[in-house]
Coordinates of N, CA and C in Angstrom, one line a residue:
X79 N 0.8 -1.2 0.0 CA 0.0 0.0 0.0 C 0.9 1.2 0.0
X80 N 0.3 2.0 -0.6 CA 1.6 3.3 -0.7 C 0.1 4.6 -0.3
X81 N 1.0 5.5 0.5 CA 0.9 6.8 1.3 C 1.4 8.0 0.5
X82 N 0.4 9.5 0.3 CA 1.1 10.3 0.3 C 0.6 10.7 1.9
X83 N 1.4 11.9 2.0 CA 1.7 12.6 3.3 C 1.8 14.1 2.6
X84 N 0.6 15.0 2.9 CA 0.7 16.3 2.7 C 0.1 17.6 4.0
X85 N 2.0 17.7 4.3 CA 1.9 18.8 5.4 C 1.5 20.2 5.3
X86 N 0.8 20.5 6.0 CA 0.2 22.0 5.8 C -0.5 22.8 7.0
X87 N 0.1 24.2 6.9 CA -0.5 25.1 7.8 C 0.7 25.8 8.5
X88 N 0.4 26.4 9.6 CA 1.6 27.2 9.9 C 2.0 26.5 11.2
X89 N 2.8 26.3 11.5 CA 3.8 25.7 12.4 C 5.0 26.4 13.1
X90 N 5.3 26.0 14.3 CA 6.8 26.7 15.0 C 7.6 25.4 14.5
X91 N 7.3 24.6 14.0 CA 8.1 23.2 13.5 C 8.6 23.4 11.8
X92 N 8.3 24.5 10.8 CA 8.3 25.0 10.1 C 9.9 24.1 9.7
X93 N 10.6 25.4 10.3 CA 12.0 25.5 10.0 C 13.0 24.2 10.0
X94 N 12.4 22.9 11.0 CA 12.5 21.9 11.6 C 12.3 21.0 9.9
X95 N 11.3 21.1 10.2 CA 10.4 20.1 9.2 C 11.1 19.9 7.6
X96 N 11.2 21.7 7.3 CA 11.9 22.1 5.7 C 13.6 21.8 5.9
X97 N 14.7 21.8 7.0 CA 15.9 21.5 7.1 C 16.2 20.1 6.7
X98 N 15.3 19.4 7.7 CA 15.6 17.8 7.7 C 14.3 17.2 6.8
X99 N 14.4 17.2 5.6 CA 13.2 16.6 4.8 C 13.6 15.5 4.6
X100 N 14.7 14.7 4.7 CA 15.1 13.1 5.1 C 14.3 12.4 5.7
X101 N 15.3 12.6 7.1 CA 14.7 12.8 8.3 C 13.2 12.7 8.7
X102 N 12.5 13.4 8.3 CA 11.1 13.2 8.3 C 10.6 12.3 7.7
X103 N 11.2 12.3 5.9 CA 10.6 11.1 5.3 C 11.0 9.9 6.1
X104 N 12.0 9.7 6.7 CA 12.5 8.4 7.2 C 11.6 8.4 8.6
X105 N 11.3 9.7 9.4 CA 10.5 9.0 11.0 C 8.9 8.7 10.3
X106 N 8.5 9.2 9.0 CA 7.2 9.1 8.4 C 7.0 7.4 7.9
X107 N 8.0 7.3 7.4 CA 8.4 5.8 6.9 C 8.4 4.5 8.0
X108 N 8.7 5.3 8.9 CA 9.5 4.4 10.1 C 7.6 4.1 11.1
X109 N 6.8 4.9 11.1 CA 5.6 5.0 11.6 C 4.6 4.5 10.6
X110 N 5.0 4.3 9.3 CA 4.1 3.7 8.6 C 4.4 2.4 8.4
X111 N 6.4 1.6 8.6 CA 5.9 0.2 9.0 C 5.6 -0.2 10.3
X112 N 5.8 0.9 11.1 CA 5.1 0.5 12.8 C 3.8 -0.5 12.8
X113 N 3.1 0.6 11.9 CA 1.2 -0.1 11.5 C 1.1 -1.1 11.0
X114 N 1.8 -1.5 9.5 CA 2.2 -2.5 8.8 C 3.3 -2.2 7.9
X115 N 4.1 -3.6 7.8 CA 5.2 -3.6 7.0 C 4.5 -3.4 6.0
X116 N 3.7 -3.4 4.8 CA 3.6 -3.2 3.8 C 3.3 -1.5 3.2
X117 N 3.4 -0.9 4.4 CA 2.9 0.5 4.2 C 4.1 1.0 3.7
X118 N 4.0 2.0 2.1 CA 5.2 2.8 1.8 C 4.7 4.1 1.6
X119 N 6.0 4.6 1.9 CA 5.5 6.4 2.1 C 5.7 6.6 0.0
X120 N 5.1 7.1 -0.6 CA 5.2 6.9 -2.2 C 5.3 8.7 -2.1
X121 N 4.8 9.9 -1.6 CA 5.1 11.0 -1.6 C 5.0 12.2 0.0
X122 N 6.0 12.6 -0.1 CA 6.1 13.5 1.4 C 6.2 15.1 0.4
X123 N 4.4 15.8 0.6 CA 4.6 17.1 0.3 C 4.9 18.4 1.7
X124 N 6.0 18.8 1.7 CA 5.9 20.0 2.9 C 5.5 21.5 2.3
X125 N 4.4 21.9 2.8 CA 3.7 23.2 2.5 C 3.6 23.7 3.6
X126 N 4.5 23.6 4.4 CA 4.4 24.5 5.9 C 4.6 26.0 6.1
X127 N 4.3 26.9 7.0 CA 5.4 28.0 7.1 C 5.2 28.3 8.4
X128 N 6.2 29.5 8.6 CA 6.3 29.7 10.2 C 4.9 30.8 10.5
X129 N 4.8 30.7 11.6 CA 4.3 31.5 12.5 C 4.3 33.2 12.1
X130 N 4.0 33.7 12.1 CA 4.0 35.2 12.8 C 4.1 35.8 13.6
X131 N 5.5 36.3 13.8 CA 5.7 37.1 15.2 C 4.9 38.1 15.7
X132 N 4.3 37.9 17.0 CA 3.5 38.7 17.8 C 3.9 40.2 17.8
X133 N 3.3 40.8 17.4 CA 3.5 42.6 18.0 C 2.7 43.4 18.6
X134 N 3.3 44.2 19.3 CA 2.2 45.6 20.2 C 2.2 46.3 19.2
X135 N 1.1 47.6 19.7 CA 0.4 48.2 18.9 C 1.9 49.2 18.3
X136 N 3.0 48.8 18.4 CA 3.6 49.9 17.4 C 4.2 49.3 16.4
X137 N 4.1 48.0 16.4 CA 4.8 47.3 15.6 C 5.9 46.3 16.1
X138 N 6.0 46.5 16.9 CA 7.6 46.3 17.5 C 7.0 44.6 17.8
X139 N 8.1 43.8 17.5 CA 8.2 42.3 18.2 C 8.2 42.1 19.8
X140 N 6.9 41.0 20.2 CA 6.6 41.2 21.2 C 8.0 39.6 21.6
X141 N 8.4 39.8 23.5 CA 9.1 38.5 23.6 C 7.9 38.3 24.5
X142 N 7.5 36.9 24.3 CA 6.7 36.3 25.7 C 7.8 35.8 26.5
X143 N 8.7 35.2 26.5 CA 9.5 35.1 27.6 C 10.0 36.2 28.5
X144 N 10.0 37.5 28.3 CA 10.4 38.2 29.0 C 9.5 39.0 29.4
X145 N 8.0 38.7 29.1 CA 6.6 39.7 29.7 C 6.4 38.2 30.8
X146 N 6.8 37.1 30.5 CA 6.2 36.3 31.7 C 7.4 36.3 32.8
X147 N 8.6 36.4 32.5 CA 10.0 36.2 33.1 C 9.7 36.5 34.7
X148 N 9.4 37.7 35.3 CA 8.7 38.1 36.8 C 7.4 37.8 37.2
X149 N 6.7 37.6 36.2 CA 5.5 37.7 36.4 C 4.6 37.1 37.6
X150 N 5.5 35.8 38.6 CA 4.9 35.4 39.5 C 5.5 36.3 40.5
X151 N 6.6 36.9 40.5 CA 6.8 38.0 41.4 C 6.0 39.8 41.9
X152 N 5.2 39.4 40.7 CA 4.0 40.5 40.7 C 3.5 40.5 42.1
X153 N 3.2 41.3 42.7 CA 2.0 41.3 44.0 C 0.6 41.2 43.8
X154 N 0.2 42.1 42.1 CA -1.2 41.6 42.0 C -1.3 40.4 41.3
X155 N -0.7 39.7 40.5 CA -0.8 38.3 40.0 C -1.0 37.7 40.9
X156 N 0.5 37.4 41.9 CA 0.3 36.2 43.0 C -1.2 36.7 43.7
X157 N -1.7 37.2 44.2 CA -3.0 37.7 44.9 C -3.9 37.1 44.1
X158 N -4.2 37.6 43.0 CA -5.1 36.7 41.9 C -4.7 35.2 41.7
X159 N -3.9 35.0 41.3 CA -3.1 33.6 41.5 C -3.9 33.1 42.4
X160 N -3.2 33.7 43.4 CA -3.7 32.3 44.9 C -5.0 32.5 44.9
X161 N -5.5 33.7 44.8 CA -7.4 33.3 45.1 C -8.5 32.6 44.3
X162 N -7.6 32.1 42.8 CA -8.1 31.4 41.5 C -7.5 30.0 42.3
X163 N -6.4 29.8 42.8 CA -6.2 28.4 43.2 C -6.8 28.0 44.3
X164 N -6.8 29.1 45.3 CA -8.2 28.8 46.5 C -9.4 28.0 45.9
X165 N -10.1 28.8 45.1 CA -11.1 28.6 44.7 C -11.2 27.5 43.8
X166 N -10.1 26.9 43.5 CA -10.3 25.4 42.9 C -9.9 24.7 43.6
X167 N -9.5 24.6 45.1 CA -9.0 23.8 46.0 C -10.3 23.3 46.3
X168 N -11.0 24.7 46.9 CA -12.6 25.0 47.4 C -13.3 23.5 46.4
X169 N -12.9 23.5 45.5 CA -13.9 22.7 44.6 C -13.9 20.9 44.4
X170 N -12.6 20.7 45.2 CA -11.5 20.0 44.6 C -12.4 19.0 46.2
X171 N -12.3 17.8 45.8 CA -12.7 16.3 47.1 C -11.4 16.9 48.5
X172 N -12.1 16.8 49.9 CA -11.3 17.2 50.3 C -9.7 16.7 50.3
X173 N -9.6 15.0 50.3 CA -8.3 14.4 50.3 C -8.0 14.6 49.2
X174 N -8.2 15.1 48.4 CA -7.5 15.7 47.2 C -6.8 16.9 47.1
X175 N -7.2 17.9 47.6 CA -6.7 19.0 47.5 C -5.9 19.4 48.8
X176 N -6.0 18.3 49.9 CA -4.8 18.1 50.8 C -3.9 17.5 50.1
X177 N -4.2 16.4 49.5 CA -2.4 16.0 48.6 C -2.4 17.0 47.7
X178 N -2.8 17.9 47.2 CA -2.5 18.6 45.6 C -1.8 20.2 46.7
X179 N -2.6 20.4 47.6 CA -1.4 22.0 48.7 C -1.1 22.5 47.5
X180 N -2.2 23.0 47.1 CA -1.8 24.2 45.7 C -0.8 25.3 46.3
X181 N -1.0 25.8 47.4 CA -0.4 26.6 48.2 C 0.4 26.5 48.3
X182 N 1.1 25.7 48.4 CA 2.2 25.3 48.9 C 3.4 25.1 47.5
X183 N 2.6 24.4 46.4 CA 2.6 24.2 45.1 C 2.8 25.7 44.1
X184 N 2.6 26.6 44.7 CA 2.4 27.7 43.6 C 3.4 28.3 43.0
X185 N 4.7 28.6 43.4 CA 6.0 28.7 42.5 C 6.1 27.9 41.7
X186 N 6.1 26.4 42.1 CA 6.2 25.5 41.0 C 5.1 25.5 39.9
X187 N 3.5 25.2 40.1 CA 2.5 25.6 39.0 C 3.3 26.8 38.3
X188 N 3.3 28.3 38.7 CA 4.0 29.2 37.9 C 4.8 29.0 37.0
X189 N 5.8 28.3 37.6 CA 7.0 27.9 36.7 C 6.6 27.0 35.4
X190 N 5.5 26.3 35.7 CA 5.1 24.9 35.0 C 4.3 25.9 34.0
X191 N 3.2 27.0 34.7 CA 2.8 27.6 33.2 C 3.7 27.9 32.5
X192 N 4.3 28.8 32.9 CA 4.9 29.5 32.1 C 5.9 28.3 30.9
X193 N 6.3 27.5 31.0 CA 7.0 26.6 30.1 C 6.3 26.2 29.1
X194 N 4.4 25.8 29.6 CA 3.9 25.5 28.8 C 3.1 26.4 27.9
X195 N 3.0 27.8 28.5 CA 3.2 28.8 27.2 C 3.5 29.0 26.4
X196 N 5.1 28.9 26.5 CA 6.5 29.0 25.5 C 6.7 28.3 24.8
X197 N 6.1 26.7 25.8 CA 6.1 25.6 24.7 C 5.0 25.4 23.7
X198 N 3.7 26.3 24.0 CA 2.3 26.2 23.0 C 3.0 27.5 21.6
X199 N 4.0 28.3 22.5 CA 4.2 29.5 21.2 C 5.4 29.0 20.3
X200 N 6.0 27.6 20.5 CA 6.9 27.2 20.1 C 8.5 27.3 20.8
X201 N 8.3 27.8 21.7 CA 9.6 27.6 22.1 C 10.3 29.0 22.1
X202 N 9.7 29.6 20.8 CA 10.2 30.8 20.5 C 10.2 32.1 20.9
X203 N 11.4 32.9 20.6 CA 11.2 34.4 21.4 C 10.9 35.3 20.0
X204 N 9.9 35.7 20.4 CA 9.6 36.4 19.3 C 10.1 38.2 19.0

């Protein structure tokens, strides 16, 4: 049985994708005998592009890494912070939310958004 494979849309994996076009044919290949040995990749189209860097209103390139960088050191975040995690503790079974001590937890949650941000925007500093 033979496969095409036609990639498209915009992507932070762009640049990734168009460098190593091997590479991909080969992990594409490699996942189509996973299913069955008889599977062949017959065409790999890449029609990707990157992203668009974020800007404020003057144009200028925005960094998400460096608008979130303090951000849990804010006084009004943490305050909001903790009264959003109160309020899902509040909601939370009580022996649940005694093992979860969001409170206790909350530098770490912070830290954990924040990666998963950077990691939803690609990684990238824009």
């Amino acid at each position: 049985m033979l496969v095409r494979v036609h990639l498209t849309g915009t992507t932070p994996a762009h640049d990734a994708l168009s460098a190593d076009r091997e590479g991909v044919t080969a992990e594409i290949q490699a996942a189509a005998h996973r299913l069955h040995e008889d599977i062949w990749l017959e065409r790999l189209k890449i029609e990707t592009r990157r992203p668009r860097a974020p800007v404020d209103a003057s144009g200028a390139a925005i960094d998400p890494a460096a608008l979130l960088a303090d951000l849990d050191r804010d006084p009004d975040f943490r305050t909001r912070a903790k009264a959003a995690l109160a309020e899902i503790g509040a909601r939370m079974p009580a022996t649940a939310a005694a093992e979860a001590d969001l409170e206790a937890e909350f530098d770490a949650l912070c830290a954990e958004a924040e990666a998963l941000i950077l990691g939803r925007l690609g990684g990238r500093h824009c």
